[in-house]
mmCIF file of C-alpha atoms in Angstrom:
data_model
loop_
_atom_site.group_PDB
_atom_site.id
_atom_site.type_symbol
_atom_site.label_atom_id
_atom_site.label_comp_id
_atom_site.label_asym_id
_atom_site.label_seq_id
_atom_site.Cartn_x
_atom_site.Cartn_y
_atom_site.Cartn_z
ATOM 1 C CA UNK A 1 -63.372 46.003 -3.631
ATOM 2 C CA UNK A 2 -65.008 47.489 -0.509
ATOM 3 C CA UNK A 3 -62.871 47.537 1.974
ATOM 4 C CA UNK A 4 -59.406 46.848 2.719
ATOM 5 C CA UNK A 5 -55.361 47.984 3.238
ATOM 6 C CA UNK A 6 -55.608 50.069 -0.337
ATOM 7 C CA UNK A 7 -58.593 51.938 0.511
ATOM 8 C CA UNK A 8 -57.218 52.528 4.292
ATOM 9 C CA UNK A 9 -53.372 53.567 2.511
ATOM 10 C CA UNK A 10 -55.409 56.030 -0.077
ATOM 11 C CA UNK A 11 -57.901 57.097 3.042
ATOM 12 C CA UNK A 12 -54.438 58.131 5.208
ATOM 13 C CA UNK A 13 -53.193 60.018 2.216
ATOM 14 C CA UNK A 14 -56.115 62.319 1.799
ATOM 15 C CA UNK A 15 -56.621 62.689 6.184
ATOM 16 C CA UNK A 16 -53.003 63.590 6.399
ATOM 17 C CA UNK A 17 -53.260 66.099 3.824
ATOM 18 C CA UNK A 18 -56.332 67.223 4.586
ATOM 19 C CA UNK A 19 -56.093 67.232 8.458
ATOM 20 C CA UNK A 20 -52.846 68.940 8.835
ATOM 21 C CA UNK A 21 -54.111 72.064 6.234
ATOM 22 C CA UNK A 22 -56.954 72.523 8.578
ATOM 23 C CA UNK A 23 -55.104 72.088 11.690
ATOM 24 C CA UNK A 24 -52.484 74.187 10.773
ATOM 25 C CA UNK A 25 -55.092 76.780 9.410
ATOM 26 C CA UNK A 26 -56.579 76.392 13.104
ATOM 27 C CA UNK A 27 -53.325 77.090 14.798
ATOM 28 C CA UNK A 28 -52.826 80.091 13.068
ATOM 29 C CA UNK A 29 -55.809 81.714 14.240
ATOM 30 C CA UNK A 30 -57.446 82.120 11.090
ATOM 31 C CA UNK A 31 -61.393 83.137 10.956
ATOM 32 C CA UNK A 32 -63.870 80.866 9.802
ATOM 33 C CA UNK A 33 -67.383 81.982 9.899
ATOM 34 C CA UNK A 34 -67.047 84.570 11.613
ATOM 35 C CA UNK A 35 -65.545 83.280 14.450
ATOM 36 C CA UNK A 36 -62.149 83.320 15.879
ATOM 37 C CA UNK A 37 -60.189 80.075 16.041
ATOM 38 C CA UNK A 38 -58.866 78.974 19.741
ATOM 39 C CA UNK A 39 -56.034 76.943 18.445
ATOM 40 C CA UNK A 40 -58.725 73.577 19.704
ATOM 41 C CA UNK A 41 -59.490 70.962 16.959
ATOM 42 C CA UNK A 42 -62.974 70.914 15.665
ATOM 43 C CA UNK A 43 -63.719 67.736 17.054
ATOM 44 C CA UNK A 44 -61.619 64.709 19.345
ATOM 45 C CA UNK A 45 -61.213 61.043 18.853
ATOM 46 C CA UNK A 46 -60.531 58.268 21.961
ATOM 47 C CA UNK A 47 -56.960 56.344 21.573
ATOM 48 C CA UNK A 48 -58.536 53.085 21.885
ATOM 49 C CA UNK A 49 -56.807 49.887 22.687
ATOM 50 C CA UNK A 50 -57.933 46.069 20.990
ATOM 51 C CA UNK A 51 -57.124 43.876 18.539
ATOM 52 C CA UNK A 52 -57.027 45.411 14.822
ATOM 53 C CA UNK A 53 -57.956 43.096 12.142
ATOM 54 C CA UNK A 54 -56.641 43.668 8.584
ATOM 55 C CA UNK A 55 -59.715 42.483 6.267
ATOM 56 C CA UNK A 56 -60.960 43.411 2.831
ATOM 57 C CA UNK A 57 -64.257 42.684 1.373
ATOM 58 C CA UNK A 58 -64.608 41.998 -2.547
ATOM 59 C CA UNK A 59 -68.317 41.725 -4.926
ATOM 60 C CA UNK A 60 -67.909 38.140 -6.737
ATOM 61 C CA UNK A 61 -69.600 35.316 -8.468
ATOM 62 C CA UNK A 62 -71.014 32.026 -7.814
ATOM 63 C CA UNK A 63 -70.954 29.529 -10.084
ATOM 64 C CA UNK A 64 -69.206 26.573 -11.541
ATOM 65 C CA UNK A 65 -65.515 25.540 -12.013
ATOM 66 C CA UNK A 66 -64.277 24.876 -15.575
ATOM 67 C CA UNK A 67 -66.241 26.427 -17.951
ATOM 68 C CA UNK A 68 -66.045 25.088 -21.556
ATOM 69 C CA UNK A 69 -67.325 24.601 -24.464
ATOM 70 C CA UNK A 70 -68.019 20.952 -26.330
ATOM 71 C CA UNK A 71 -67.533 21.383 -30.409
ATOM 72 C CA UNK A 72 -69.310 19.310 -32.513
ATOM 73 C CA UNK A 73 -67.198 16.163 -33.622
ATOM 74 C CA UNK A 74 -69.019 15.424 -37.061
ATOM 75 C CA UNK A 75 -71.409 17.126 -39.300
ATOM 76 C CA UNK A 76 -75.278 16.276 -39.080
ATOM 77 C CA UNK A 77 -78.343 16.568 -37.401
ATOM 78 C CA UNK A 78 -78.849 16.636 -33.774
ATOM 79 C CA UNK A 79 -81.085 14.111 -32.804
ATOM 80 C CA UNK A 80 -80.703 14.091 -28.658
ATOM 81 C CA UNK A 81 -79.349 17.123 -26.424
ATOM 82 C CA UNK A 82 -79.082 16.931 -22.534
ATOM 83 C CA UNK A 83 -80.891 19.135 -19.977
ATOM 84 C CA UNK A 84 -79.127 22.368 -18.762
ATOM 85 C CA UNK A 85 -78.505 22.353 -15.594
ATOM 86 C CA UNK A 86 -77.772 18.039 -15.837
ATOM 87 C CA UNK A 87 -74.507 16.051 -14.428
ATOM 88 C CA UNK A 88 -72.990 13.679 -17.456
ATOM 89 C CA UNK A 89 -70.245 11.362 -16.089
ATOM 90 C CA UNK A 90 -68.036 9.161 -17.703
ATOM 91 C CA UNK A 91 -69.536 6.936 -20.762
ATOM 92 C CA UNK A 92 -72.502 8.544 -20.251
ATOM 93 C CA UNK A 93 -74.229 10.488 -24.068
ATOM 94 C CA UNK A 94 -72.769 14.465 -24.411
ATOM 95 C CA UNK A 95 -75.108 14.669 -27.432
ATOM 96 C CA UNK A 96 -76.314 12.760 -30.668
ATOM 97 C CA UNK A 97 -75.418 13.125 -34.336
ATOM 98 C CA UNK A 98 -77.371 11.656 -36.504
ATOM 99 C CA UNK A 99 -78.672 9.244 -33.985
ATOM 100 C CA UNK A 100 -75.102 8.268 -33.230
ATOM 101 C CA UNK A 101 -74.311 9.129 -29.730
ATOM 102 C CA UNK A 102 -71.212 10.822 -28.827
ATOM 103 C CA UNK A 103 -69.838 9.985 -25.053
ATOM 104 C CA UNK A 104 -68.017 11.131 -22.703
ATOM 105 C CA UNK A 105 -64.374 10.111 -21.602
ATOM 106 C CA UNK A 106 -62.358 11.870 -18.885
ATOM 107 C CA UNK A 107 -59.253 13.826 -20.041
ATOM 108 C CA UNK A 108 -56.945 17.045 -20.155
ATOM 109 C CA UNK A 109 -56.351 16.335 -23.912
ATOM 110 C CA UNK A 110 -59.103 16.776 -26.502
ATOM 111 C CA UNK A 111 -60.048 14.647 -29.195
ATOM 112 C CA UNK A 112 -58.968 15.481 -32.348
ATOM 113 C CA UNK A 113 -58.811 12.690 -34.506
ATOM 114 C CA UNK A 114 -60.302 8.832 -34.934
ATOM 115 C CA UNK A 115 -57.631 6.297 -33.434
ATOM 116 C CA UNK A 116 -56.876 3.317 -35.081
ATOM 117 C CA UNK A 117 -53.845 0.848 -34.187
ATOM 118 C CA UNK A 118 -50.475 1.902 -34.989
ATOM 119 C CA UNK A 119 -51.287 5.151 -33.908
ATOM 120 C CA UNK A 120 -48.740 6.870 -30.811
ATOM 121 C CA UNK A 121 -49.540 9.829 -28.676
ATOM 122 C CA UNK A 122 -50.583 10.788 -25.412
ATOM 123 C CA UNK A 123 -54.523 10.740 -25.979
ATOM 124 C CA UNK A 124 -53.892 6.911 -26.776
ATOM 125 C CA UNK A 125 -53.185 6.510 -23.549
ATOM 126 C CA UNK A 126 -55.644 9.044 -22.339
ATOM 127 C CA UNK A 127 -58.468 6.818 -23.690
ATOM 128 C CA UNK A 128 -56.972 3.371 -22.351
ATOM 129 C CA UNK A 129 -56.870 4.450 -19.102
ATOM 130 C CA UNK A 130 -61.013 5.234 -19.854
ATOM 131 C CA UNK A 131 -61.533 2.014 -21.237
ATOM 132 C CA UNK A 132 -59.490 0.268 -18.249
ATOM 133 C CA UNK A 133 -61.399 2.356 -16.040
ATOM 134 C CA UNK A 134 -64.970 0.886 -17.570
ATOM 135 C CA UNK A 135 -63.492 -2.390 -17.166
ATOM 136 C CA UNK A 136 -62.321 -2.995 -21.056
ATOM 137 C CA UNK A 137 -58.821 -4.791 -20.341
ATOM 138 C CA UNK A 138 -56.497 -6.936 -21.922
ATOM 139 C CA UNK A 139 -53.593 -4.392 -22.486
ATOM 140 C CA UNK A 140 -50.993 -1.907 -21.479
ATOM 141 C CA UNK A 141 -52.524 1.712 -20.471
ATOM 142 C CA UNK A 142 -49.467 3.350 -22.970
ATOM 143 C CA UNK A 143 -48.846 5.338 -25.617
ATOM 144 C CA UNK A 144 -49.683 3.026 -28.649
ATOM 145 C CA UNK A 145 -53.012 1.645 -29.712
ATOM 146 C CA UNK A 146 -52.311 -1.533 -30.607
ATOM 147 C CA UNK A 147 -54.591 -4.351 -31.779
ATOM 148 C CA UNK A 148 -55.588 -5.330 -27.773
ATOM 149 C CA UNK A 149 -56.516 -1.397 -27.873
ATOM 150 C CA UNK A 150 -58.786 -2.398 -30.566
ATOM 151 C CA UNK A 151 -60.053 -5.444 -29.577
ATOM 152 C CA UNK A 152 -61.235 -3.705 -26.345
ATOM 153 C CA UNK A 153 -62.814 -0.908 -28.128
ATOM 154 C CA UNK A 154 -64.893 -3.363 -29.832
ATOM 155 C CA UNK A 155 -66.280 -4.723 -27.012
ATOM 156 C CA UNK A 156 -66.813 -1.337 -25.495
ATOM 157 C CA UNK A 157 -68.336 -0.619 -29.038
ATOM 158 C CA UNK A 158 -70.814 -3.776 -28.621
ATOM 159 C CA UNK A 159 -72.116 -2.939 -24.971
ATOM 160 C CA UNK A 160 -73.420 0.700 -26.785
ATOM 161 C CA UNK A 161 -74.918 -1.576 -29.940
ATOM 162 C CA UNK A 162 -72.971 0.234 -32.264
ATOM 163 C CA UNK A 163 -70.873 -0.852 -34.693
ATOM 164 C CA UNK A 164 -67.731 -3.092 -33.839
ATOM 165 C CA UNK A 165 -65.004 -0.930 -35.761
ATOM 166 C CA UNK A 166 -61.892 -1.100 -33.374
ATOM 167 C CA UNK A 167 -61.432 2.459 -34.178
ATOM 168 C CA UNK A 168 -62.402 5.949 -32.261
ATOM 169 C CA UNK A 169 -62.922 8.899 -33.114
ATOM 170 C CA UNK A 170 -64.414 13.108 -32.456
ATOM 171 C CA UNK A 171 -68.056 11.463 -33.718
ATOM 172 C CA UNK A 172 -67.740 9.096 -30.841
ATOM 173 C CA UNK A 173 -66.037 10.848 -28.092
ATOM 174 C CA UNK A 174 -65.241 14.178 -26.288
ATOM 175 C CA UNK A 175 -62.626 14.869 -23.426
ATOM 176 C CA UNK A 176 -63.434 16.859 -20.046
ATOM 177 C CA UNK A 177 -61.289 16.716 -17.618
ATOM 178 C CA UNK A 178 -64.154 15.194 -15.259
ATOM 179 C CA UNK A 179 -67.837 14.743 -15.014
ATOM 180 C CA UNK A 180 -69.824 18.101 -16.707
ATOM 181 C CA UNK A 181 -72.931 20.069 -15.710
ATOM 182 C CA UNK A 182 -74.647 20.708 -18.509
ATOM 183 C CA UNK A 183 -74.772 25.175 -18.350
ATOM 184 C CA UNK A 184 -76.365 25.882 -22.004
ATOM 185 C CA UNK A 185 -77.007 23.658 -24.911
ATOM 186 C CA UNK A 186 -75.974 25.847 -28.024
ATOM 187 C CA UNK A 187 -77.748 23.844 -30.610
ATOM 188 C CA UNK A 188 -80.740 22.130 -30.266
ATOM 189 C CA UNK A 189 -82.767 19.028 -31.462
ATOM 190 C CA UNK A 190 -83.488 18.996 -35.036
ATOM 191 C CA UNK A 191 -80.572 22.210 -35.719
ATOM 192 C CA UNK A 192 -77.657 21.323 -37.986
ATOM 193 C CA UNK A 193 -74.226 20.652 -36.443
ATOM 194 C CA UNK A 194 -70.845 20.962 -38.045
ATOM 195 C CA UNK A 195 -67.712 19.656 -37.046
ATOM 196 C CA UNK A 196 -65.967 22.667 -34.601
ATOM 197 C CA UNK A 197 -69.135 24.657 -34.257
ATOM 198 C CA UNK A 198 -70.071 24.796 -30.428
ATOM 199 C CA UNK A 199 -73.199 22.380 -29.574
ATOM 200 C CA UNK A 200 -72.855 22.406 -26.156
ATOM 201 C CA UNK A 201 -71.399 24.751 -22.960
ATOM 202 C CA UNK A 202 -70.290 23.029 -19.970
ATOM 203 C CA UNK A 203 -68.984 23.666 -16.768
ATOM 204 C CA UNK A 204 -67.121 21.011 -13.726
ATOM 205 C CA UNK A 205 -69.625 20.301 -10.802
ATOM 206 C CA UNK A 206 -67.686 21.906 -8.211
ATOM 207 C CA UNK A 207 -69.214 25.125 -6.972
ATOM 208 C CA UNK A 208 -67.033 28.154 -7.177
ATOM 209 C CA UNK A 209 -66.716 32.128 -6.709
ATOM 210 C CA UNK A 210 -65.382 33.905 -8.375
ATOM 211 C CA UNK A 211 -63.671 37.578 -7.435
ATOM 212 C CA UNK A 212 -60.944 40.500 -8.236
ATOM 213 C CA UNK A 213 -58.716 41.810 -5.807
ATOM 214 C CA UNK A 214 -56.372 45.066 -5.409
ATOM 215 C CA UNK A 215 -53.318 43.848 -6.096
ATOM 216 C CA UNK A 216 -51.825 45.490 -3.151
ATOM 217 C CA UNK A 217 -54.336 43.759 -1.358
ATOM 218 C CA UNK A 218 -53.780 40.325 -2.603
ATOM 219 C CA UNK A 219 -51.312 38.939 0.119
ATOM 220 C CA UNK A 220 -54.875 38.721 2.128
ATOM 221 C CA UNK A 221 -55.661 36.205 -0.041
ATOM 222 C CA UNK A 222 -53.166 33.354 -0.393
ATOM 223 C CA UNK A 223 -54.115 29.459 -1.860
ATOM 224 C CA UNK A 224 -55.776 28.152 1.350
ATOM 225 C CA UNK A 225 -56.889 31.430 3.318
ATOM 226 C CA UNK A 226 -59.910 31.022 5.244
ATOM 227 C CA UNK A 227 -63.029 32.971 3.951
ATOM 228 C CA UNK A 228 -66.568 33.374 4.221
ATOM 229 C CA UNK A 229 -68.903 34.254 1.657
ATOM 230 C CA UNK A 230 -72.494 36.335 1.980
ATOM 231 C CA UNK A 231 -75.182 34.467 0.136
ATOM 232 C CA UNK A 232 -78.028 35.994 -2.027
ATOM 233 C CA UNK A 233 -80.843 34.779 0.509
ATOM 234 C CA UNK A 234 -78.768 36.905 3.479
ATOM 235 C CA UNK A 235 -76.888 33.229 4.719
ATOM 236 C CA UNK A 236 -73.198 33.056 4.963
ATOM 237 C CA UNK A 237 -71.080 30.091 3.906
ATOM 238 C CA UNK A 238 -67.084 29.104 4.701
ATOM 239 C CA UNK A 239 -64.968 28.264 2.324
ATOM 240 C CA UNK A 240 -61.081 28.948 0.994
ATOM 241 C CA UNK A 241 -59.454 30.506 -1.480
ATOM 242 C CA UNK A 242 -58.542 27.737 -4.385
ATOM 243 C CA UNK A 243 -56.452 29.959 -6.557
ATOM 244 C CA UNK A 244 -55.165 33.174 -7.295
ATOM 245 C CA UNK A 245 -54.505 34.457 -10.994
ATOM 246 C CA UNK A 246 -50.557 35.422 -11.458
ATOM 247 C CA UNK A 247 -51.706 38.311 -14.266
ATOM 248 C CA UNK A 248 -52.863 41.508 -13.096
ATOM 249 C CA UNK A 249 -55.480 43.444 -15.595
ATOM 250 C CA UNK A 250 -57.136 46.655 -14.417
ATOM 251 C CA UNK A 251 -60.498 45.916 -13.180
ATOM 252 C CA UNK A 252 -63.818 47.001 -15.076
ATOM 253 C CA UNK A 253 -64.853 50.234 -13.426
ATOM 254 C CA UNK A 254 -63.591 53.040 -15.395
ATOM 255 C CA UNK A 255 -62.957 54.949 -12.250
ATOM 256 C CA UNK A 256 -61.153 52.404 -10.948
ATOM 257 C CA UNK A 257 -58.109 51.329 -13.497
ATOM 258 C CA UNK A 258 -55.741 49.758 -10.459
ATOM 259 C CA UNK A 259 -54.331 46.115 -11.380
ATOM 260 C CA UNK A 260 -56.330 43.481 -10.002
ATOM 261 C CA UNK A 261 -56.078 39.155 -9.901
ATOM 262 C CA UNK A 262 -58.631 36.617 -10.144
ATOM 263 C CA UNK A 263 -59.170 34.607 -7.435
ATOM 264 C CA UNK A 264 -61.652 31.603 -7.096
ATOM 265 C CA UNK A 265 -63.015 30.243 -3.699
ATOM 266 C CA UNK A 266 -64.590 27.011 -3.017
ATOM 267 C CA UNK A 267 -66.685 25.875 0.099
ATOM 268 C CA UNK A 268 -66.099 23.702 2.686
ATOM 269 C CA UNK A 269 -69.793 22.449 2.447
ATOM 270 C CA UNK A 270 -70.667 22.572 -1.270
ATOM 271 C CA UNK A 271 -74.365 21.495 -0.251
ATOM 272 C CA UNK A 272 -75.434 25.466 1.675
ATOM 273 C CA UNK A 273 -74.713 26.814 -1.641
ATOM 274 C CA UNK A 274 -77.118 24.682 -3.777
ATOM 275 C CA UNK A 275 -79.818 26.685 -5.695
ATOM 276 C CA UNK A 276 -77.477 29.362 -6.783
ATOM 277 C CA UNK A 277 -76.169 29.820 -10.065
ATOM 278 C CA UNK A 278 -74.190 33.205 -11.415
ATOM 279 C CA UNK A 279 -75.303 34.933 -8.411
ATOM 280 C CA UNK A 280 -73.725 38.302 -6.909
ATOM 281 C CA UNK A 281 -71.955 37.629 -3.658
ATOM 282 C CA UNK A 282 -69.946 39.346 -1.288
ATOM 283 C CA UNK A 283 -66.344 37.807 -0.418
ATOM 284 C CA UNK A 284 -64.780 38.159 3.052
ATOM 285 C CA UNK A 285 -61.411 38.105 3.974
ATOM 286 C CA UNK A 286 -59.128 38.439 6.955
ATOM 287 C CA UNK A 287 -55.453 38.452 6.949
ATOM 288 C CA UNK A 288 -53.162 39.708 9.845
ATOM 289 C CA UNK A 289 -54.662 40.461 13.505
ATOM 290 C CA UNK A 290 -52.922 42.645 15.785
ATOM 291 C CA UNK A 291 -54.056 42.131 18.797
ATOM 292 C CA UNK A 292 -54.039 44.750 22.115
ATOM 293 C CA UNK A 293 -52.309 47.477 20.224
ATOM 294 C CA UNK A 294 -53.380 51.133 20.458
ATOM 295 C CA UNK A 295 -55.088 52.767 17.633
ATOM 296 C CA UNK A 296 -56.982 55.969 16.331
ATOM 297 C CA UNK A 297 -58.781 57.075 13.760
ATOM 298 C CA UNK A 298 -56.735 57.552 10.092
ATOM 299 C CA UNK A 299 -57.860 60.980 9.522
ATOM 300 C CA UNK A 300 -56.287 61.903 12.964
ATOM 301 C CA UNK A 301 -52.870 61.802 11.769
ATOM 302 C CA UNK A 302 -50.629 64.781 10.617
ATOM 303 C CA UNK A 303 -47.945 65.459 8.529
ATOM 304 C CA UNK A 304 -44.953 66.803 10.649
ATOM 305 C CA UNK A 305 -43.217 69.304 9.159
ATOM 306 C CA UNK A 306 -39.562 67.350 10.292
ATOM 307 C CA UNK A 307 -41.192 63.971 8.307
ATOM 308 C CA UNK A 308 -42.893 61.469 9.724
ATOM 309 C CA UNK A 309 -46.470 61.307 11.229
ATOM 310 C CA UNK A 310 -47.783 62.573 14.350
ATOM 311 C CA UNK A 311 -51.042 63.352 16.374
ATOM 312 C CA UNK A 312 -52.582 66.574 18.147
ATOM 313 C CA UNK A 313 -53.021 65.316 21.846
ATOM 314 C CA UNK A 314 -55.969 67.311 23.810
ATOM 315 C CA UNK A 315 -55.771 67.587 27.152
ATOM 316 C CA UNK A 316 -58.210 70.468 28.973
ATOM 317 C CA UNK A 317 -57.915 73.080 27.138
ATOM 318 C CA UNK A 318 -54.509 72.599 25.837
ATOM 319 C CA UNK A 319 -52.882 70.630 22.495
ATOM 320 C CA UNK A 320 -49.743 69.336 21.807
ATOM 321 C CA UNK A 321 -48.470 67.472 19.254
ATOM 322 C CA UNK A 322 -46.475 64.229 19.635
ATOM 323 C CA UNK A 323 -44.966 61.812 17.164
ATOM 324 C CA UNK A 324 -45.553 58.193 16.578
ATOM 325 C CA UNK A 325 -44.749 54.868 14.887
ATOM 326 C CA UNK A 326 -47.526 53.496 12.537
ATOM 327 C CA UNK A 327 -48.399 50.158 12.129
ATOM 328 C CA UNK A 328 -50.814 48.216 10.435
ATOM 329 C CA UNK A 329 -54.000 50.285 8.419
ATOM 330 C CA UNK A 330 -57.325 48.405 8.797
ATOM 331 C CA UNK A 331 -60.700 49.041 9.432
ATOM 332 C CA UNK A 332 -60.233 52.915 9.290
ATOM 333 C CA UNK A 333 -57.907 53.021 12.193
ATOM 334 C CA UNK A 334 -54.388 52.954 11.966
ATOM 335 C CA UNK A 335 -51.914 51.150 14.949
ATOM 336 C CA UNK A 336 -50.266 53.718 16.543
ATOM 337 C CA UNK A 337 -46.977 53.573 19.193
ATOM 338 C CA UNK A 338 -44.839 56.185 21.016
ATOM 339 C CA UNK A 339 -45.030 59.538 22.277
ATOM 340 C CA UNK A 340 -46.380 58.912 25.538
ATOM 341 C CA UNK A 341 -50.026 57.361 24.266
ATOM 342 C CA UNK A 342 -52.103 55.586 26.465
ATOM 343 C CA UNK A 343 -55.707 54.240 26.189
ATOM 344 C CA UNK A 344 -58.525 56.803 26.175
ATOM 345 C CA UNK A 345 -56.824 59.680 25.232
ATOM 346 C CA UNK A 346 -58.079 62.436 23.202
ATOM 347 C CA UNK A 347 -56.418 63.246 19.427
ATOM 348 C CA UNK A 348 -57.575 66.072 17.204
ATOM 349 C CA UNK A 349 -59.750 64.935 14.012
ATOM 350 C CA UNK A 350 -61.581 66.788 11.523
ATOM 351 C CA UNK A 351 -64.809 67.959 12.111
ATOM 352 C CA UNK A 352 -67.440 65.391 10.911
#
């Protein structure tokens, strides 16, 4: 994370400490260097008036949704592998065993055993609706396989020229819940497979980033916020967050252990992002605008000694101290209110 409300909030902390101690230090008439303070601050900041935007910025990821990987459904040699980086759709060959081809049939559930009639269960029904879907009717899209099942496998069986069993099985099919990009093939052409051992990785088509946010900073990221993303070649593309993680894990920089979620984003035009594969990016977000409110800088606030926060006003040669309402952190200015403000006044920060 770069920039947001949790590194404004921790930014306030350390100004408010660290500007009253040397303000108070100054008001005291303390020495430093040599010379004699005046009671002055070291150095003024405008009150300045505008709209306040309360954004974050977050290092992520582009690459593809659903990464998984395709097990081998039956011991033997490979004897075809796709291309990485190539689209298989439905019916279309994953890999070959043996010189058997093993397709590709859309589904949450994976295929774990050879279906015959008589069989039950939801990945009956899960490859029905494949075969209805490739045009082999003549039955119920249900829960049983039934000998209509099997008389439509066989013809789906005869358009491949393989042969006409009625039955189906992990040495003829594989599940995805879509159409797969080919990311890595694990075993190649001529290499020994055996049934559960990875052959191929996969990953969905649609083009995603990936990123971890604060989780104090995750309400500036909600399922459909707007976003836009920097590109590796120095373009920017929009897009929206997709989803956001519900488990927080600290992050991976050991100076860093807060609790952070995993958000994806996809784009609203897929196509300005083509060419790029597990590439660094940089996410953008923007939550809440206040708009016309008065702000200053975070390290201009002080701790008052009563509670609450206040501001050294300079005026000539004179100070005061006045006490005001915050409001929303962003940017490294804070939304101030009360005590008499007004735009283009001077408040007492630390010396750059």
């Amino acid at each position: 994370m770069r920039r947001g409300r949790a590194v404004a909030a921790a930014t306030a902390v350390l100004a408010v400490v660290a500007g009253s101690l040397a303000l108070t230090r100054l008001g005291s008439g303390e020495e430093t260097g040599g010379a004699k303070n005046t009671g002055l601050p070291p150095a003024t900041a405008p009150v300045e008036r505008g709209d306040l935007r309360d954004s974050a910025q977050a290092d992520g990821t582009l690459g593809y949704d659903k990464q998984r990987k395709v097990n081998a459904g039956a011991a033997g040699t490979i004897t075809w592998a796709p291309r990485t980086g190539s689209t298989v759709k439905r019916n279309e060959r994953l890999y070959e065993i043996d010189g058997r081809p093993v397709r590709l049939m859309y589904g949450a559930g994976p295929m774990y055993r050879t279906l015959k009639p008589g069989d039950k269960g939801r990945d009956v029904e899960q490859l029905e609706r494949n075969l209805a879907e490739l045009g082999y009717t003549g039955f119920t899209p249900d829960e049983e396989y039934t000998e209509l099942t099997s008389a439509a496998v066989k013809r789906w069986q005869k358009s491949h020229d393989v042969k006409q069993t009625g039955k189906v099985g992990p040495q003829d099919v594989t599940f995805a819940p879509g159409k797969v990009r080919i990311k890595s093939v694990g075993a190649g052409v001529g290499e020994q497979a055996q049934p559960g051992a990875p052959v191929l990785e996969t990953t969905g088509s649609e083009r995603i980033v990936t990123f971890r946010l604060d989780v104090a900073e995750s309400r500036l990221a909600k399922a459909g916020t707007k976003v836009t993303v920097d590109l590796p070649d120095g373009t920017t593309a929009s897009g929206k967050v997709s989803s956001v993680g519900r488990t927080a894990k600290p992050g991976d920089d050991p100076q860093d252990d807060s609790p952070k979620v995993t958000l994806t984003v996809s784009f609203d035009e897929p196509d300005e992002v083509d060419g790029f594969d597990q590439s660094p990016v940089t996410v953008n977000l923007t939550g809440e605008t206040r708009r016309d409110v008065l702000t200053v800088p975070v390290n201009a606030l002080l701790a008052l000694p009563g509670g609450g926060f206040g501001l050294q006003v300079v005026r000539g040669g004179t100070t005061r101290e006045v006490k005001v309402e915050l409001g929303m952190f962003a940017e490294g200015r804070v939304e101030v209110s009360g005590g008499g403000l007004r735009e283009g006044a001077k408040v007492g920060v630390p010396k750059i």
